[in-house]
mmCIF file of C-alpha atoms in Angstrom:
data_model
loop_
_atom_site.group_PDB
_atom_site.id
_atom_site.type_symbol
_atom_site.label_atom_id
_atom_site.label_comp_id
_atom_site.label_asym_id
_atom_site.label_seq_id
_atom_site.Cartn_x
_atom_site.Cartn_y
_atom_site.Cartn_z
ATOM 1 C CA UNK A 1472 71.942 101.928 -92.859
ATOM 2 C CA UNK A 1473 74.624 101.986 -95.407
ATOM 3 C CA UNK A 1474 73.850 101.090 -99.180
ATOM 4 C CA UNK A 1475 75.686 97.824 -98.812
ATOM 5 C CA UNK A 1476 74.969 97.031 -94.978
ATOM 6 C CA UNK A 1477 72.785 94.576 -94.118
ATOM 7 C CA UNK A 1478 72.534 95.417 -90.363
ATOM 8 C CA UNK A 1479 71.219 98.779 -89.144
ATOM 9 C CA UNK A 1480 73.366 101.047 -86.960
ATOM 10 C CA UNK A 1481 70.608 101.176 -84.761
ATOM 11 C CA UNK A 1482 68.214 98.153 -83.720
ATOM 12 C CA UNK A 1483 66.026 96.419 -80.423
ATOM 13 C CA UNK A 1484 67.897 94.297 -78.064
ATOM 14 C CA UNK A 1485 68.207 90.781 -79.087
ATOM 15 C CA UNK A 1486 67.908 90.647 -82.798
ATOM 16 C CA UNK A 1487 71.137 90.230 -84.793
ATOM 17 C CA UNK A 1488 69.996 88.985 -88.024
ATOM 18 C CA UNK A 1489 70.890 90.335 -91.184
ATOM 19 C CA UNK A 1490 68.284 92.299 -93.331
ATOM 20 C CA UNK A 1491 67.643 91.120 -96.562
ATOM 21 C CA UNK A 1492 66.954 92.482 -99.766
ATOM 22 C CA UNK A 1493 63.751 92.348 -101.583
ATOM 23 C CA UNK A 1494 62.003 93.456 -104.575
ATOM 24 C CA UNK A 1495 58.530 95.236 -103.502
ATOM 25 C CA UNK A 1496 56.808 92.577 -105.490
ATOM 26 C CA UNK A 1497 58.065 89.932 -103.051
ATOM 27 C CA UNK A 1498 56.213 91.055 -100.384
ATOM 28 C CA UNK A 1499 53.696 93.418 -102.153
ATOM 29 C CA UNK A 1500 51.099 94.333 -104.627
ATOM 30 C CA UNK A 1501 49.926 97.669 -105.679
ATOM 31 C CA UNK A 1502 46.149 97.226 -106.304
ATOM 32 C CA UNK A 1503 44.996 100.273 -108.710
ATOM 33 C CA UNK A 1504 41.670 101.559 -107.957
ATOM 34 C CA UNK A 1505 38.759 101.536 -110.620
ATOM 35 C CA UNK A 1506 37.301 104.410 -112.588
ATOM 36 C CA UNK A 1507 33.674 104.349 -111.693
ATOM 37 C CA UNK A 1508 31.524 106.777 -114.202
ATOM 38 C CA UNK A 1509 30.111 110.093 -112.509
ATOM 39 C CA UNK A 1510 27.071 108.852 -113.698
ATOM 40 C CA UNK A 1511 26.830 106.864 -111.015
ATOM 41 C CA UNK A 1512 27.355 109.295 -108.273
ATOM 42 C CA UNK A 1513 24.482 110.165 -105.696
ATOM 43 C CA UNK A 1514 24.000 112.118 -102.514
ATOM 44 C CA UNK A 1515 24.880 109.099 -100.163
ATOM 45 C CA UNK A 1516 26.162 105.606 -99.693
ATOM 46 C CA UNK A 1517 30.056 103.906 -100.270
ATOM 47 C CA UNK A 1518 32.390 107.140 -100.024
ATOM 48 C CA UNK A 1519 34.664 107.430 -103.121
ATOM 49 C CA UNK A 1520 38.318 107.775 -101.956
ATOM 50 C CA UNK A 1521 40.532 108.853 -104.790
ATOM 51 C CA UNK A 1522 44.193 110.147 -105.583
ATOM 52 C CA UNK A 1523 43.283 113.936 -104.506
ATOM 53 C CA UNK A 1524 41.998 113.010 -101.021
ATOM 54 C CA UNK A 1525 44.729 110.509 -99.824
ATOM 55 C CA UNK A 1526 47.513 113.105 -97.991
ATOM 56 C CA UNK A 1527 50.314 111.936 -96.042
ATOM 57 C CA UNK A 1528 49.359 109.969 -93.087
ATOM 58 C CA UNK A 1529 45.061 111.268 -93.668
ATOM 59 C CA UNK A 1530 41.864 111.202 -95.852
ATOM 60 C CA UNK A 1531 41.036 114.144 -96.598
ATOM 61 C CA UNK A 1532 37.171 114.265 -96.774
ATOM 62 C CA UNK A 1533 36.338 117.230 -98.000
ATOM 63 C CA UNK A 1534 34.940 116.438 -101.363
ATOM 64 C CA UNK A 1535 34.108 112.836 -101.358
ATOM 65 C CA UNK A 1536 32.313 111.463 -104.179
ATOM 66 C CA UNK A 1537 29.453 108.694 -103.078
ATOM 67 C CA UNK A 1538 28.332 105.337 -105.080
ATOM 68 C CA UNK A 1539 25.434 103.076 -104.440
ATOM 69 C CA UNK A 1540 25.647 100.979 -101.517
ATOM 70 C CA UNK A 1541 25.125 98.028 -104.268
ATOM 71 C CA UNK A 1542 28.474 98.659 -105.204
ATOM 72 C CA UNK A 1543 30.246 97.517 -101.976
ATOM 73 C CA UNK A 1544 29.212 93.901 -103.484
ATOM 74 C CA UNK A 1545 29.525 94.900 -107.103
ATOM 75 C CA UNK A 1546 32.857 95.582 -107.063
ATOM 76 C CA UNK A 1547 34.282 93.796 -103.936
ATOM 77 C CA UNK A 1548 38.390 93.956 -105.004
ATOM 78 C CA UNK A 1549 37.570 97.936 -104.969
ATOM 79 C CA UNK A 1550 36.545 98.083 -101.344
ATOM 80 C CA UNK A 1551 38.691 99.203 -98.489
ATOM 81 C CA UNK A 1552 38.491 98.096 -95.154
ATOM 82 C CA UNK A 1553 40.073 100.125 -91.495
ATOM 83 C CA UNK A 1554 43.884 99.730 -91.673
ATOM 84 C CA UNK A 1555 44.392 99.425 -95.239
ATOM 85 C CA UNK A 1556 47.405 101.591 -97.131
ATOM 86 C CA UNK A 1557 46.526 103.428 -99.745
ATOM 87 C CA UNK A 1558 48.698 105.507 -101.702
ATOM 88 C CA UNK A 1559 48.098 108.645 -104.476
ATOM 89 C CA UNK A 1560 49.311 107.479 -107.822
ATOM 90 C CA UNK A 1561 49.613 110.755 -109.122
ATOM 91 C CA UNK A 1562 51.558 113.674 -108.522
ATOM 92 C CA UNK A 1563 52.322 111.441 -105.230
ATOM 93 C CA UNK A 1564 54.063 113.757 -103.418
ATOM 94 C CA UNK A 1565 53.165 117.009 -101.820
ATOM 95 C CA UNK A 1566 55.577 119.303 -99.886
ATOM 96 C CA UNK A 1567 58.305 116.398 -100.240
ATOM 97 C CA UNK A 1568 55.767 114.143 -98.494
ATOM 98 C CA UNK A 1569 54.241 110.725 -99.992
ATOM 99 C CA UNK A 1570 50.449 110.605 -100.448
ATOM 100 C CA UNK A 1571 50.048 107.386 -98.166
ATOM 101 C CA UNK A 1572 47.723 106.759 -95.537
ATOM 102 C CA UNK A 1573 46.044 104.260 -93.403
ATOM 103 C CA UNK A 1574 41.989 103.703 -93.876
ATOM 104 C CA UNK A 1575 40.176 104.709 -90.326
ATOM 105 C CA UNK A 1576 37.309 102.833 -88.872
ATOM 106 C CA UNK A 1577 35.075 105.394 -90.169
ATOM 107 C CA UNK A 1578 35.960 104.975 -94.144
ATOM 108 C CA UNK A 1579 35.328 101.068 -93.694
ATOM 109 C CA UNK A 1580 33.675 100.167 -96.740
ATOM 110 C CA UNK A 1581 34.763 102.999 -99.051
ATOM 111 C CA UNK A 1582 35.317 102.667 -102.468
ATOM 112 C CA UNK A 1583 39.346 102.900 -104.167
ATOM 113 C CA UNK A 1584 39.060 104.962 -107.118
ATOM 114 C CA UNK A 1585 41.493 105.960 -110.322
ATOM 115 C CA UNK A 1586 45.261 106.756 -109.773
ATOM 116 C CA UNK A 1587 44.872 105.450 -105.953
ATOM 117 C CA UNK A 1588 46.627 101.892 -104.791
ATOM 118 C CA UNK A 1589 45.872 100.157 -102.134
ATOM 119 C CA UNK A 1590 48.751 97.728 -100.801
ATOM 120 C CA UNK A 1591 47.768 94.038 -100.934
ATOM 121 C CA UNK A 1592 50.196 91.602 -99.199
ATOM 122 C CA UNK A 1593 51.512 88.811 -100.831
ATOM 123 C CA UNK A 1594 53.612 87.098 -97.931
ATOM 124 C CA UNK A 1595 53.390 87.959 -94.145
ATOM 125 C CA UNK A 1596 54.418 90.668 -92.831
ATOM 126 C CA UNK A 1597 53.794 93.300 -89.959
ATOM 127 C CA UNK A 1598 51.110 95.982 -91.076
ATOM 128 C CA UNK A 1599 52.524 98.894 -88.797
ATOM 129 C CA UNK A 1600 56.323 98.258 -90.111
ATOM 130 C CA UNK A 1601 54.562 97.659 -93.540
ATOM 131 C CA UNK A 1602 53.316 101.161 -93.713
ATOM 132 C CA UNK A 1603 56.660 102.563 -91.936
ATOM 133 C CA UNK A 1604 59.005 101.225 -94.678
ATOM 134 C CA UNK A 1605 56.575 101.706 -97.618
ATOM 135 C CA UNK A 1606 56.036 105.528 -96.945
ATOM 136 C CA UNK A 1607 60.163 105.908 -97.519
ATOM 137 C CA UNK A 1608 60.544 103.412 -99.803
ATOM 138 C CA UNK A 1609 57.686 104.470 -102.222
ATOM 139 C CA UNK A 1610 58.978 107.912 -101.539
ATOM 140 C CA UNK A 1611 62.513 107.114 -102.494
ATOM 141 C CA UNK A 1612 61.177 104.652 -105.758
ATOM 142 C CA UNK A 1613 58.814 107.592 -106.880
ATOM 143 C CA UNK A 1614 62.131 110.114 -106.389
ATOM 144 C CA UNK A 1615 64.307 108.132 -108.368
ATOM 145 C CA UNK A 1616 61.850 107.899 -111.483
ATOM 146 C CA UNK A 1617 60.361 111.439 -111.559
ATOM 147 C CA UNK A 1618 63.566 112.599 -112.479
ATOM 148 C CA UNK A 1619 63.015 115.055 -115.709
ATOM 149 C CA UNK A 1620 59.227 114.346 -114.976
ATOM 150 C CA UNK A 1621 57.039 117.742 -114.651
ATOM 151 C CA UNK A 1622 54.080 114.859 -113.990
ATOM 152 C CA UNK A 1623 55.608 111.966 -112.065
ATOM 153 C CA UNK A 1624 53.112 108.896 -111.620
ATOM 154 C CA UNK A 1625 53.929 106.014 -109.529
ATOM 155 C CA UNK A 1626 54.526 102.734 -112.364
ATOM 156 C CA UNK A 1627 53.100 99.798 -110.102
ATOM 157 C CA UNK A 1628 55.056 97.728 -112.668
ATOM 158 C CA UNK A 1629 58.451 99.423 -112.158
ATOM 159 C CA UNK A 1630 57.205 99.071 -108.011
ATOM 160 C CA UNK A 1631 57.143 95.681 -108.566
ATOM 161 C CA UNK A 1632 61.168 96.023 -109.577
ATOM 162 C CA UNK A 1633 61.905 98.214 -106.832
ATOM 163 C CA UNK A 1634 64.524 96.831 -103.998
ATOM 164 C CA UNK A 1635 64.207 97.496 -100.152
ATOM 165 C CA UNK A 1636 66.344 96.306 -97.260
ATOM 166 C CA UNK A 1637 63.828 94.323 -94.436
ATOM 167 C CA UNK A 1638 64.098 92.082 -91.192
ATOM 168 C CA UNK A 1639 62.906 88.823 -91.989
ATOM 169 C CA UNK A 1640 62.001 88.088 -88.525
ATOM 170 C CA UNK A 1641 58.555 89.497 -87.634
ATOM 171 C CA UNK A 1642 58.663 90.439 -84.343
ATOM 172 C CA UNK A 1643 61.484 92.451 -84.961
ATOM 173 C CA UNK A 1644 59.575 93.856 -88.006
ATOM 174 C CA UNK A 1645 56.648 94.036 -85.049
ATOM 175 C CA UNK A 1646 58.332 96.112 -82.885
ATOM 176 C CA UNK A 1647 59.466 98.618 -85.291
ATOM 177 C CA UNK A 1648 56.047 98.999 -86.495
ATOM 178 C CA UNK A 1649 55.020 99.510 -82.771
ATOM 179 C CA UNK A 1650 57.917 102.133 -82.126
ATOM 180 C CA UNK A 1651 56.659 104.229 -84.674
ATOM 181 C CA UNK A 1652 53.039 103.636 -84.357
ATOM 182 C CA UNK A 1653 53.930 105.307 -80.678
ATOM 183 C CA UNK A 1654 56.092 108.053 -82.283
ATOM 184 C CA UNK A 1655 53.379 109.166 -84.891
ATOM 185 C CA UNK A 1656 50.841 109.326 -81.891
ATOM 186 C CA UNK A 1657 52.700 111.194 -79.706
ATOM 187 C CA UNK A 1658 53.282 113.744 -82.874
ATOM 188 C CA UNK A 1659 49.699 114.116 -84.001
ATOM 189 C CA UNK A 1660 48.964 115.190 -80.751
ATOM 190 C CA UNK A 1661 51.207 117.544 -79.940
ATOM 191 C CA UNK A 1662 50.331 118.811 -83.681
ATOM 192 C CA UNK A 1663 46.647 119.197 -82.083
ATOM 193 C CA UNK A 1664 47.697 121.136 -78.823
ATOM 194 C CA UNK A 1665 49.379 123.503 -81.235
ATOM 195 C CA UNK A 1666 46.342 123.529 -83.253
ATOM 196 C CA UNK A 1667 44.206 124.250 -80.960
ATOM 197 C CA UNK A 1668 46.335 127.274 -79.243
ATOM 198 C CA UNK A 1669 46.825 128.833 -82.694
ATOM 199 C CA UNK A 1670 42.968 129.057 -82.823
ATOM 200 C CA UNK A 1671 42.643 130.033 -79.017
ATOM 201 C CA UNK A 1672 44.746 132.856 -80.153
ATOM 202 C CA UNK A 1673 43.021 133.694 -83.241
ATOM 203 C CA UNK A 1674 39.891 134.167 -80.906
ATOM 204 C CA UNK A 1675 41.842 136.241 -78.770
ATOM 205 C CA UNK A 1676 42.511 138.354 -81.383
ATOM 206 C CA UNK A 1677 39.210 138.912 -83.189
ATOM 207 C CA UNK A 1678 37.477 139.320 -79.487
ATOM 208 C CA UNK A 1679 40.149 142.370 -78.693
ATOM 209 C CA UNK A 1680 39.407 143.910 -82.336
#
């Protein structure tokens, strides 16, 4: 899509509509997470996802922090529930890829620390195209002002300013999230089979030596 177009080259049968243009605060709200004291750290309970852990498109669980499971209704904006987009705040981007991911089933109830957002919606839209447009868009918005920045950090007030080019009609907006949805499936698992033949080989290898 050209700067100035407000049709795509490419689009599903049977939508004709022109995109509009929207600031991110439109549609959008970065929520900031909260910076819970160390002090109140334990063994086990409400997982602590932060900045660090959030990589593009997974949680990275290596090192979670815990809280109390008191918290969870202590601090109920700071929870984060399966499908929610969270995004790393700073240094955002790794190997030219936004920290943004989706919350799984299994970090349902986990806490949102420090530099980490978490996407709240302000009007409806589709979830699946939500994350789709947001992981270039916050990408491009996070290029743009880390220019002459050794430390870029994502401004959720200069977000809110940011411009992006959407379908107002949601079941176009619904079957673009589902098209990729599809696409990223199909790619994490041939990522796996590759995986898992790089170990396969590894084994080979040791077994021969």
């Amino acid at each position: 899509m050209g700067d100035n177009s407000k049709k795509p080259g490419i689009r599903f049968k049977g939508f004709t509509d022109d995109w509009e243009q929207r600031k991110f605060a439109d549609y959008y709200k970065m929520s900031s997470g909260y910076a819970f004291k160390m002090t109140d750290y334990c063994d086990d309970g409400a997982g602590l996802i932060n900045g660090e852990s959030i990589q593009h498109g997974i949680i990275n669980d290596d090192n979670l922090n815990h809280l109390p499971e008191s918290f969870i209704e202590q601090y109920p904006e700071f929870v984060l529930k399966e499908g929610d987009i969270v995004v790393g705040l700073n240094r955002p981007i790794t190997n030219g890829n936004l920290k943004i991911a989706r919350i799984p089933s299994k970090y349902n109830n986990f806490m949102l620390y420090q530099r980490a957002g978490k996407i709240v919606y302000k009007a409806g839209c589709d979830k699946d195209f939500s994350y789709i447009l947001l992981s270039q868009e916050i990408l491009k918005h996070t290029l743009v002002e880390a220019v002459g920045s050794d430390q870029p950090f994502i401004s959720t007030s200069k977000l809110d300013k940011w411009k992006i080019m959407m379908p107002m009609n949601i079941e176009e907006q619904e079957k673009i999230g589902v098209y990729f949805s599809n696409l990223d499936h199909i790619i994490t698992l041939h990522q796996r089979k590759v995986s898992s033949r790089l170990f396969l080989n590894k084994s080979t290898i040791f077994r021969e030596n």
